[in-house]
GROMACS .gro file of C-alpha atoms in nm:
model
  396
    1UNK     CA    1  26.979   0.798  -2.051
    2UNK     CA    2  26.783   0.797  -2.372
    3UNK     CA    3  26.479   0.982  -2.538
    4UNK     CA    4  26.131   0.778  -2.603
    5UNK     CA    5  25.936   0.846  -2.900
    6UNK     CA    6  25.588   0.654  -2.951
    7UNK     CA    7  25.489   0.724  -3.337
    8UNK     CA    8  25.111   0.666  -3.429
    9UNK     CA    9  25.104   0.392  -3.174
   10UNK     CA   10  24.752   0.221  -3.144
   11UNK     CA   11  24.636  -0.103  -2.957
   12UNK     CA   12  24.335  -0.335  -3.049
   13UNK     CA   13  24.266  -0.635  -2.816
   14UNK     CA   14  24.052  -0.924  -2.943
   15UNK     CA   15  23.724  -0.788  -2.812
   16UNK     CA   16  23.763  -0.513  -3.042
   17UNK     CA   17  23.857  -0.273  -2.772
   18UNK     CA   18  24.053   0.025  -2.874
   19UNK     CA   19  24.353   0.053  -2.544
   20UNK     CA   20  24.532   0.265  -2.735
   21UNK     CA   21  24.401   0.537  -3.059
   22UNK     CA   22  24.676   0.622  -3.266
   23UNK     CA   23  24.918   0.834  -2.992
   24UNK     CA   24  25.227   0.999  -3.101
   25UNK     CA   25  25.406   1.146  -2.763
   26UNK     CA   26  25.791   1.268  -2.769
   27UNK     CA   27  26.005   1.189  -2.376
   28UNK     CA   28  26.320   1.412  -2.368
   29UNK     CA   29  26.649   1.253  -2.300
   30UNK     CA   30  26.620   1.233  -1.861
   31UNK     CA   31  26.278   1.411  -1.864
   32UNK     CA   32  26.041   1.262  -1.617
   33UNK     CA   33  25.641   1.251  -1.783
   34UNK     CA   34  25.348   1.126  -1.627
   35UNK     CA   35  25.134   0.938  -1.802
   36UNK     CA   36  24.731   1.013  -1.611
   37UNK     CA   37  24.392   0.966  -1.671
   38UNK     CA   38  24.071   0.796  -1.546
   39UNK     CA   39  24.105   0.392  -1.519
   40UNK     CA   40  24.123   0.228  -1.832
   41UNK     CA   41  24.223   0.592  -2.014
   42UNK     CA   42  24.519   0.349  -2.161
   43UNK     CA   43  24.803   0.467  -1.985
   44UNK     CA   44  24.935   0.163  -1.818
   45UNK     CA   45  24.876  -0.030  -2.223
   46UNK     CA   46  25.138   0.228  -2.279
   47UNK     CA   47  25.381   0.153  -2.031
   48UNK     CA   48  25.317  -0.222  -2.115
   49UNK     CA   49  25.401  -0.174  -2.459
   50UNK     CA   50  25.782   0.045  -2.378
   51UNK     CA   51  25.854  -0.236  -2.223
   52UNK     CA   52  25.763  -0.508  -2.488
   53UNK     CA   53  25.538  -0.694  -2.272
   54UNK     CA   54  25.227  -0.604  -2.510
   55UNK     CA   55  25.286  -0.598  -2.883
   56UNK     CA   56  25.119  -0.327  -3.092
   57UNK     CA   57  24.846  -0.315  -3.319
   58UNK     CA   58  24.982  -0.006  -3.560
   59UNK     CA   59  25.284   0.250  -3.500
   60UNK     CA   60  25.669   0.219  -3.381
   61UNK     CA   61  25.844   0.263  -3.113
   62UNK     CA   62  26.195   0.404  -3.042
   63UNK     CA   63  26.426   0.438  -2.742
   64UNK     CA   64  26.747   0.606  -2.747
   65UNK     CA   65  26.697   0.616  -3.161
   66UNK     CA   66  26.673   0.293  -3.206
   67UNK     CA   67  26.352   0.121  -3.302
   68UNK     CA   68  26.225  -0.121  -3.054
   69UNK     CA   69  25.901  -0.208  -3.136
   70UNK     CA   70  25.927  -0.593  -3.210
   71UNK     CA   71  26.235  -0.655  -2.979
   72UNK     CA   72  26.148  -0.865  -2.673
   73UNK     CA   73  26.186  -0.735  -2.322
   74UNK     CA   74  26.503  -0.817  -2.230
   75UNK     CA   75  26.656  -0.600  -2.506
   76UNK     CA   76  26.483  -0.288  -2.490
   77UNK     CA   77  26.699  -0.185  -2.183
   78UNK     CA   78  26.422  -0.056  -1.906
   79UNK     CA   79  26.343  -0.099  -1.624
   80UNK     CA   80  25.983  -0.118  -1.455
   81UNK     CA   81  25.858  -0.039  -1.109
   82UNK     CA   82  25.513  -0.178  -1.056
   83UNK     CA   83  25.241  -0.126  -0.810
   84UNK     CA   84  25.316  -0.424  -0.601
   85UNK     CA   85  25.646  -0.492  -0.499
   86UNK     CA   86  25.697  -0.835  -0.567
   87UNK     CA   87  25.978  -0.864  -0.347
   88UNK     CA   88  26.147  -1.238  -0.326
   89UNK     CA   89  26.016  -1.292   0.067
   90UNK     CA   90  26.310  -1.539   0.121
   91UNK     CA   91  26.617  -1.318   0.045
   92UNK     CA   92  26.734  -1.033   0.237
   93UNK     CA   93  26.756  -0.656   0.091
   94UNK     CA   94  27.071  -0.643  -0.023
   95UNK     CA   95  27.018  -1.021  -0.246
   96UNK     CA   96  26.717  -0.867  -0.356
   97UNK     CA   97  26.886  -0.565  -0.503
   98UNK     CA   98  27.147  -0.794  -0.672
   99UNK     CA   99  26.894  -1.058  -0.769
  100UNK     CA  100  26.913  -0.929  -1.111
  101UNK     CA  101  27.244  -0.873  -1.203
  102UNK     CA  102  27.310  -1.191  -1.082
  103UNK     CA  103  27.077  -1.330  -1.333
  104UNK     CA  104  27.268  -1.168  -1.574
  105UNK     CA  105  27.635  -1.316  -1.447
  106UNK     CA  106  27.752  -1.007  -1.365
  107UNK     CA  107  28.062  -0.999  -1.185
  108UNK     CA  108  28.086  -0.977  -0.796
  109UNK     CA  109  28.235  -0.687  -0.764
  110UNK     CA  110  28.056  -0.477  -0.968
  111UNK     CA  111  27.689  -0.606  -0.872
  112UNK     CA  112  27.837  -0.543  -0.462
  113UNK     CA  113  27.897  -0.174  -0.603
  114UNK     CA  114  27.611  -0.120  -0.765
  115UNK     CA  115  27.401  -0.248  -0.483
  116UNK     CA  116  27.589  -0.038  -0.214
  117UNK     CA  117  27.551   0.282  -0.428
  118UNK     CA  118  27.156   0.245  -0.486
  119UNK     CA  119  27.129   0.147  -0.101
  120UNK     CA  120  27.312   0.474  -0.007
  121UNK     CA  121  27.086   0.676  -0.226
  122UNK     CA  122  26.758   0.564  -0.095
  123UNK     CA  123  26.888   0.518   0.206
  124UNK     CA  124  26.859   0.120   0.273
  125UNK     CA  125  27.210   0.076   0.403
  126UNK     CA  126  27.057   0.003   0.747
  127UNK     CA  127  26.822  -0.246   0.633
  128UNK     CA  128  27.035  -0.483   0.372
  129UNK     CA  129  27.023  -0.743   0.573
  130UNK     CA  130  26.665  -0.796   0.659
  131UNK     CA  131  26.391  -0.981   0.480
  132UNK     CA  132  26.131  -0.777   0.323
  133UNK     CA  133  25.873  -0.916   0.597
  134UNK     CA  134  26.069  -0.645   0.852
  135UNK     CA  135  25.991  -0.333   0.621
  136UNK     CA  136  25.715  -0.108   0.591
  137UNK     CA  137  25.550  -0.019   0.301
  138UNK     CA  138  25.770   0.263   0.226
  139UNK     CA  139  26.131   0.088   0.285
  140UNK     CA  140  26.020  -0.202   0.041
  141UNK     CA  141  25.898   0.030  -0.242
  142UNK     CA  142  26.256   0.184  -0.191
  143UNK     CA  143  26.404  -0.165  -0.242
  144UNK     CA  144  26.141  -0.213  -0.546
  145UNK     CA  145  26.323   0.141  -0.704
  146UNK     CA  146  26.660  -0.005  -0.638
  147UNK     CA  147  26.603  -0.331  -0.758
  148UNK     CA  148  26.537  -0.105  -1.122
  149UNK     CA  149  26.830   0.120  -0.993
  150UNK     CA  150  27.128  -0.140  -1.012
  151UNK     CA  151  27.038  -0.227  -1.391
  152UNK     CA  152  27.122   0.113  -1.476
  153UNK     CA  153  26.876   0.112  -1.764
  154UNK     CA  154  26.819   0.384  -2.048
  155UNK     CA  155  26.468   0.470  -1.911
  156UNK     CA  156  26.252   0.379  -1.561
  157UNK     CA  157  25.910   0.241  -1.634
  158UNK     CA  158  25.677   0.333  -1.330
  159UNK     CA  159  25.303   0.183  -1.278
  160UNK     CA  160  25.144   0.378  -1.004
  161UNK     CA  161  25.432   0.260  -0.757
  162UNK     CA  162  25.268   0.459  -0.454
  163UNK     CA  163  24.907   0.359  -0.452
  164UNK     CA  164  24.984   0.071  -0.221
  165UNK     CA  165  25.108   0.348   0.034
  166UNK     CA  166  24.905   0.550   0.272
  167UNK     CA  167  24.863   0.932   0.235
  168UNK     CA  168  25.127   1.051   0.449
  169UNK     CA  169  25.370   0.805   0.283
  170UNK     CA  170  25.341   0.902  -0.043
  171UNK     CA  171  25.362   1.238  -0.025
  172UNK     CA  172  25.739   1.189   0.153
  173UNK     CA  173  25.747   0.901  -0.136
  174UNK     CA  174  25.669   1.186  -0.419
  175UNK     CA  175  25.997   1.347  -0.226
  176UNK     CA  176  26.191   1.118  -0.264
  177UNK     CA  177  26.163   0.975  -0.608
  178UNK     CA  178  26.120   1.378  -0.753
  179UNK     CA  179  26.523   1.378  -0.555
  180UNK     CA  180  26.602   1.070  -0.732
  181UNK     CA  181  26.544   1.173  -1.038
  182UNK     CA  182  26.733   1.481  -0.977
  183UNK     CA  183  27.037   1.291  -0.875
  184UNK     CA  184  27.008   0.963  -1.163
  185UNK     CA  185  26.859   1.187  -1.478
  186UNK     CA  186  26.713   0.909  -1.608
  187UNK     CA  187  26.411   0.929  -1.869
  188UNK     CA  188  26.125   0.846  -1.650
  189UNK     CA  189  25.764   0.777  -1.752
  190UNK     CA  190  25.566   0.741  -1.498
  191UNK     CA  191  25.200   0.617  -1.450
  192UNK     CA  192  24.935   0.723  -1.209
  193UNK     CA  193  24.547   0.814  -1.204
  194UNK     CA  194  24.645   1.033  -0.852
  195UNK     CA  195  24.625   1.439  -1.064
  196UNK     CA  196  24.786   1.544  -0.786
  197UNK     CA  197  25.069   1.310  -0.798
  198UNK     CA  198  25.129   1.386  -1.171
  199UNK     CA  199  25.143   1.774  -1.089
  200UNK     CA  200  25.357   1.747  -0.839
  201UNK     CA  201  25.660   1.501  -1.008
  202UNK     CA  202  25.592   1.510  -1.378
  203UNK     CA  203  25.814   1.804  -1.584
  204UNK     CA  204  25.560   1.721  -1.852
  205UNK     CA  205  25.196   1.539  -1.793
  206UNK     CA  206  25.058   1.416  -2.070
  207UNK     CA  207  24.644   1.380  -1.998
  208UNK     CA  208  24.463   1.048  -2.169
  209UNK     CA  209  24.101   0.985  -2.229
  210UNK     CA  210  23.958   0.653  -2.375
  211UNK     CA  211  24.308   0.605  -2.560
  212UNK     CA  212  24.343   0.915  -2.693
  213UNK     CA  213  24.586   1.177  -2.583
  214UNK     CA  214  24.391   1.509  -2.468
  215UNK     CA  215  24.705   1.739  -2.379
  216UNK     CA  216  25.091   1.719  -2.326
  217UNK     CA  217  25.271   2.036  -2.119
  218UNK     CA  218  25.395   2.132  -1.762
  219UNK     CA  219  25.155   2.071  -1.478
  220UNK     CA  220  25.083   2.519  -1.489
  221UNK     CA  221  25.016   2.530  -1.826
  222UNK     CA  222  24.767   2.242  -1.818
  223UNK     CA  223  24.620   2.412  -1.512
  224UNK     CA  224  24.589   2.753  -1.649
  225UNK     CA  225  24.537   2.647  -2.009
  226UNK     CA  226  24.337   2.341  -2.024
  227UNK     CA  227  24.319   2.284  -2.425
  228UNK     CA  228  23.951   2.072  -2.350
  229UNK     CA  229  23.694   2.041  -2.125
  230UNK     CA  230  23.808   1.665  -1.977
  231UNK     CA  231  24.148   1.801  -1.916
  232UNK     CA  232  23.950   2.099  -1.749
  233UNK     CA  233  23.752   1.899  -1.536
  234UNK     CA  234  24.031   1.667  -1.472
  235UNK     CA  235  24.316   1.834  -1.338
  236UNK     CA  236  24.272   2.040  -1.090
  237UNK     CA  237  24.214   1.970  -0.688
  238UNK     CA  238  23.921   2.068  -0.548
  239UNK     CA  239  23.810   2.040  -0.982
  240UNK     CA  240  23.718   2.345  -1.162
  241UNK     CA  241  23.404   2.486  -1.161
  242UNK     CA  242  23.144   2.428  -1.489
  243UNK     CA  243  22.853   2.621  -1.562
  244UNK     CA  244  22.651   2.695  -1.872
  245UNK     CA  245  22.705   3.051  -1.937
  246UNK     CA  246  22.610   3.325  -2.231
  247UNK     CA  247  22.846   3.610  -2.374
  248UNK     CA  248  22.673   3.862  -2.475
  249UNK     CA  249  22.730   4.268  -2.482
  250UNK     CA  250  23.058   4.261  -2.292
  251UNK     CA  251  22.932   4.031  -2.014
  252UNK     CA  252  22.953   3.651  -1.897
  253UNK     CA  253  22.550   3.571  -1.810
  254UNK     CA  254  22.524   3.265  -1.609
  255UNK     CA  255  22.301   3.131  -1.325
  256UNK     CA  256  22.158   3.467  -1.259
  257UNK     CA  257  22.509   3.650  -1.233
  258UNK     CA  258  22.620   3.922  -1.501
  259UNK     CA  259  22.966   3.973  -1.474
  260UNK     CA  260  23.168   4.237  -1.699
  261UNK     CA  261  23.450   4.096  -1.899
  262UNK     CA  262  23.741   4.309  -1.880
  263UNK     CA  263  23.873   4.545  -2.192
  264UNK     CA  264  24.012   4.412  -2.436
  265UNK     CA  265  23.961   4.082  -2.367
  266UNK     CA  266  23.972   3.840  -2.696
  267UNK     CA  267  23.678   3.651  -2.712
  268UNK     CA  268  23.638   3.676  -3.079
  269UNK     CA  269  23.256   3.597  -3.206
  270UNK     CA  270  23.149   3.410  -2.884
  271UNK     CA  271  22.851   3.711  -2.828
  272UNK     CA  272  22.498   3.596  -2.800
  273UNK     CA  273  22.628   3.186  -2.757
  274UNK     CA  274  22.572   2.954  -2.488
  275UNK     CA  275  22.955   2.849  -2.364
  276UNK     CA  276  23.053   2.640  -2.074
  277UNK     CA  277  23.225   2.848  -1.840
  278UNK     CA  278  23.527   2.753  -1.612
  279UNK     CA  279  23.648   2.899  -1.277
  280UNK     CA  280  23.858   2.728  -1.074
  281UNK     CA  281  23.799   2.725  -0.697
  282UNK     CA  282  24.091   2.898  -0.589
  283UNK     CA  283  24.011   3.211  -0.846
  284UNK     CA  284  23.694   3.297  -0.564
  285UNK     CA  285  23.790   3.475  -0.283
  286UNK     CA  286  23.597   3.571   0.010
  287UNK     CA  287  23.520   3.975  -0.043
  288UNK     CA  288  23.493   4.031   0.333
  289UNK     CA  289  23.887   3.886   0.360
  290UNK     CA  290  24.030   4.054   0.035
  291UNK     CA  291  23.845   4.323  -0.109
  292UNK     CA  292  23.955   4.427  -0.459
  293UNK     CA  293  23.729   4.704  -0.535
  294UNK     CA  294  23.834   4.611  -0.919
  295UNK     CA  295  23.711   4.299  -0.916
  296UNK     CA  296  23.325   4.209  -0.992
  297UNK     CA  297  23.182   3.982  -0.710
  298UNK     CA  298  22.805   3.758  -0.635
  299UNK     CA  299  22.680   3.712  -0.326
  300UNK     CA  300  22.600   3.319  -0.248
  301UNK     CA  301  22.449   3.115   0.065
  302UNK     CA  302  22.705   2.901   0.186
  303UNK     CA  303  22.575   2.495   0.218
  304UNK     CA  304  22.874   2.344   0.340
  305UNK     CA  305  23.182   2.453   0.478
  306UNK     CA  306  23.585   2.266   0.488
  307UNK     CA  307  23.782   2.382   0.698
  308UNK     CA  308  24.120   2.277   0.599
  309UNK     CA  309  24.364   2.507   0.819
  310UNK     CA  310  24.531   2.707   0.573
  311UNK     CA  311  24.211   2.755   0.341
  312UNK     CA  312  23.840   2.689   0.340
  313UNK     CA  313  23.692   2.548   0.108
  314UNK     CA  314  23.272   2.735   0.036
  315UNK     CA  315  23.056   2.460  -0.145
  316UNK     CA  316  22.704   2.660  -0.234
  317UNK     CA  317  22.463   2.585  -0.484
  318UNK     CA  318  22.375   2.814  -0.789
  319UNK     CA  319  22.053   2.844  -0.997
  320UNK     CA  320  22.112   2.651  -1.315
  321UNK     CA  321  22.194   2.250  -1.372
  322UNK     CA  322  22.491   2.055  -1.335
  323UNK     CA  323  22.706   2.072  -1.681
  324UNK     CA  324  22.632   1.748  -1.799
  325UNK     CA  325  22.777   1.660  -2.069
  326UNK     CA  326  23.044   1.337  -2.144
  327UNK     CA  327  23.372   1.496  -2.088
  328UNK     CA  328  23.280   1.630  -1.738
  329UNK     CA  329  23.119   1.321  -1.691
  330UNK     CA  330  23.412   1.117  -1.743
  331UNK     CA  331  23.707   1.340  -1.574
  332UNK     CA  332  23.484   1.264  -1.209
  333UNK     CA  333  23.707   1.022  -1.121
  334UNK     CA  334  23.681   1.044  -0.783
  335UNK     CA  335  23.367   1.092  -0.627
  336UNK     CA  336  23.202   1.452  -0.484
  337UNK     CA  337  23.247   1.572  -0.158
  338UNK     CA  338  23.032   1.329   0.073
  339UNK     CA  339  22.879   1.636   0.207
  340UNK     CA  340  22.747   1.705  -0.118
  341UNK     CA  341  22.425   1.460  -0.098
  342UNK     CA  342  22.303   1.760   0.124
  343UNK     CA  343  22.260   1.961  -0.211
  344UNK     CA  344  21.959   2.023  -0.439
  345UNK     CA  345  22.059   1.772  -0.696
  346UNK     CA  346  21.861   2.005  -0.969
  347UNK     CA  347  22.116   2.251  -0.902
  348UNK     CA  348  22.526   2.259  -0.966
  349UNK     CA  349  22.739   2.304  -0.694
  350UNK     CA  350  23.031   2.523  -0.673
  351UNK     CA  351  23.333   2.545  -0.467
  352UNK     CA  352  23.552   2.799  -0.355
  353UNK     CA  353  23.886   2.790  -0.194
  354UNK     CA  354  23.911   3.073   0.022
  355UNK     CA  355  24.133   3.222   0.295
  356UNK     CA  356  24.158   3.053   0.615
  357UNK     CA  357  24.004   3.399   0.789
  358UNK     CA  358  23.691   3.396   0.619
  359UNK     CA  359  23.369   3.366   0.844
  360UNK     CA  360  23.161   3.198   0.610
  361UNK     CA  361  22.912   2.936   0.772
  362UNK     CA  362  22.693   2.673   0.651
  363UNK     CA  363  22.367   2.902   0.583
  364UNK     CA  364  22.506   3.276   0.566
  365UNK     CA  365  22.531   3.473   0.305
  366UNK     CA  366  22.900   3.503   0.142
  367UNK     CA  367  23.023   3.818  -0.068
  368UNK     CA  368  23.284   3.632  -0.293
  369UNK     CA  369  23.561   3.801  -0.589
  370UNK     CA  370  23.599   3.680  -0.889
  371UNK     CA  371  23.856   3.761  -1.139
  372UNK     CA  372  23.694   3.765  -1.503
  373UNK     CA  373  24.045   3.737  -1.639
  374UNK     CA  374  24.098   3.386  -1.514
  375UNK     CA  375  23.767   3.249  -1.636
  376UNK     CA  376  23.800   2.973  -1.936
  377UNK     CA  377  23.557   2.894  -2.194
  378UNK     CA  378  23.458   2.566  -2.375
  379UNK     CA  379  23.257   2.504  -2.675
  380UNK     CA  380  22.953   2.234  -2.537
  381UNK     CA  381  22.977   2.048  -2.852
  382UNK     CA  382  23.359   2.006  -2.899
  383UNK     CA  383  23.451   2.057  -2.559
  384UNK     CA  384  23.743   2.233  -2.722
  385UNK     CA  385  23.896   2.567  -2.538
  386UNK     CA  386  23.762   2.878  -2.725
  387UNK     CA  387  23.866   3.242  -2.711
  388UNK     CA  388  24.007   3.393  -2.391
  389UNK     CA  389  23.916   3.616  -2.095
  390UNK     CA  390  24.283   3.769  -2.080
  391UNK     CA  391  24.350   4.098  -2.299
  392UNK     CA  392  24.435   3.992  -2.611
  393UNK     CA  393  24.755   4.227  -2.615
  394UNK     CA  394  24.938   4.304  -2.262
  395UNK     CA  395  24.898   4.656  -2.099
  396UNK     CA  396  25.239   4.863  -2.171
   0.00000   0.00000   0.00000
């Protein structure tokens, strides 16, 4: 095992195009961190350059203390899963497994134990002696991890490993290699664009936008305290919703809505300015299901409704614009709901993730709660987090 530490680490390419702006980002010894963003955020560039395969342009790096940055490949000591498999099609599983150590003249014996222990830990045993033309998708990106498994290397290297696999797959995928890492506790850095797959294995995420890293934490705190707007926007499944809003005499004014803010709450000198305003779907809850008489609520037509079994999911439209602006812009990564070309494109859509009981309909009028303490706030020309809707000191 061994701690990563990129120090001021940029990347230039001939065409002038900044990969990579100057990132400094500590990996614990055996902590796994997941590396997302949009495509071409720089987050593979990274994972190219741990693994010496691009040089930099400015900054050092260091594995397990040591500094690595002009040592070749084959020195560094990681090992990298990639996105294809690139299985050899003429060799079984098991000579696939042991290619590599073969490569390196290691003995017999121990490449035949190191192969038999990474084949009973992902479970290949059954399949060592079949070509990888006899295995699904899923069995050869377990040979793929095993391949990197034998080397017993200081850190994995990971490039989106499960986008070749179909939904259902990588989900039991995410399993697996989340218990792998449990079992190895190897440093881990791991690359996707999936949000959801870099809430669901990372420890730490760390967020990148156009090179630049936005925010590093655990997957909660980046969900409940997004530091920017793009990591706002970003993380977060169904994404949160954005609305111009105004603060002004102890209430948030936005598309027609006045909602109190609660006492106490520390929004510093934000009265009387015009503030992008946050609220994630699942923070709306469908009155008629859970009535909080605390809690303020706005009554909205429902356009469209998902009904996803455990939760339905309220899209409706609300009287001001889309938030427009770059960051936002940018974190859409995926595109909107395909029932959402049904909306008035004038007007910003909203969506609410709310209990499976609810009797909302497309057309009829919903009662939702909202909880003012969860709401987040963003200055529109930083795009930087400001003040809070939580009490600024914690009822005794």
């Amino acid at each position: 095992m061994a701690g990563i530490v990129l120090e001021g680490v940029s990347k230039v390419f001939a065409s002038d195009v900044v990969a990579v702006d100057d990132l400094s980002l500590e990996i614990g010894d055996g902590e796994f961190m997941v590396l997302v963003g949009p495509s071409g955020c720089g987050k593979s560039t990274i994972l190219r350059i741990l693994a010496g395969l691009e040089e930099v342009t400015a900054g050092e790096v260091y594995i397990d203390g040591k500094q690595v940055t002009d040592l070749p490949p084959k020195q560094r000591d990681v090992a990298m899963v990639f996105q294809n498999y690139a299985l050899y099609p003429h060799m079984s599983v098991e000579q696939n497994l042991g290619f590599g150590l073969k490569l390196r003249k290691t003995p017999k014996a121990e490449i035949k134990r190191r192969v038999t222990e990474a084949a009973k830990i992902l479970g290949l045993e059954p399949l060592l002696a079949r070509k990888p033309v006899a295995l699904s998708g899923g069995q050869r990106q377990r040979v793929a991890m095993g391949r990197a498994m034998v080397r017993e290397p200081k850190a994995f290297l990971m490039d989106e490993p499960l986008s070749n696999l179909d939904a259902k797959l990588r989900v039991q995928m995410r399993a697996q290699l989340a218990k792998l890492h449990d079992t190895l506790e190897t440093t881990t850095v791991y690359v996707t664009h999936d949000q959801v797959e870099a809430m669901t294995l990372g420890e730490r995420v760390a967020v990148m936008r156009d090179g630049i890293l936005q925010q590093v934490d655990t997957p909660q705190n980046l969900y409940g305290n997004p530091s920017n707007l793009f990591v706002a926007a970003f993380i977060g499944s169904p994404p949160m919703n954005l609305i111009e809003a105004k603060v002004s005499d102890g209430r948030v004014v936005f598309a027609g809505f006045e909602i109190p803010m609660p006492d106490g709450s520390d929004l510093g000198d934000l009265g009387g300015r015009t503030l992008i305003l946050g609220i994630r779907p699942s923070d709306l809850e469908d009155a008629a299901v859970w009535s909080n008489p605390d809690l303020p609520t706005i009554e909205v037509t429902a356009d469209v409704t998902e009904e996803l079994g455990s939760e339905v999911n309220v899209l409706f439209t609300v009287d001001a614009p889309p938030v427009g602006v770059e960051e936002v812009m940018e974190a859409a990564d995926e595109p909107v709901e395909e029932a959402a070309f049904l909306l008035e494109e004038n007007r910003a859509v909203f969506c609410a993730r709310v209990d499976a009981r609810s009797q909302a309909r497309p057309g009829a009028r919903v009662r939702l709660s909202l909880d003012p303490r969860r709401f987040h706030f963003f200055d529109p020309d930083t795009g930087l987090a400001v003040g809070t809707a939580k009490p600024a000191v914690a009822p005794a």
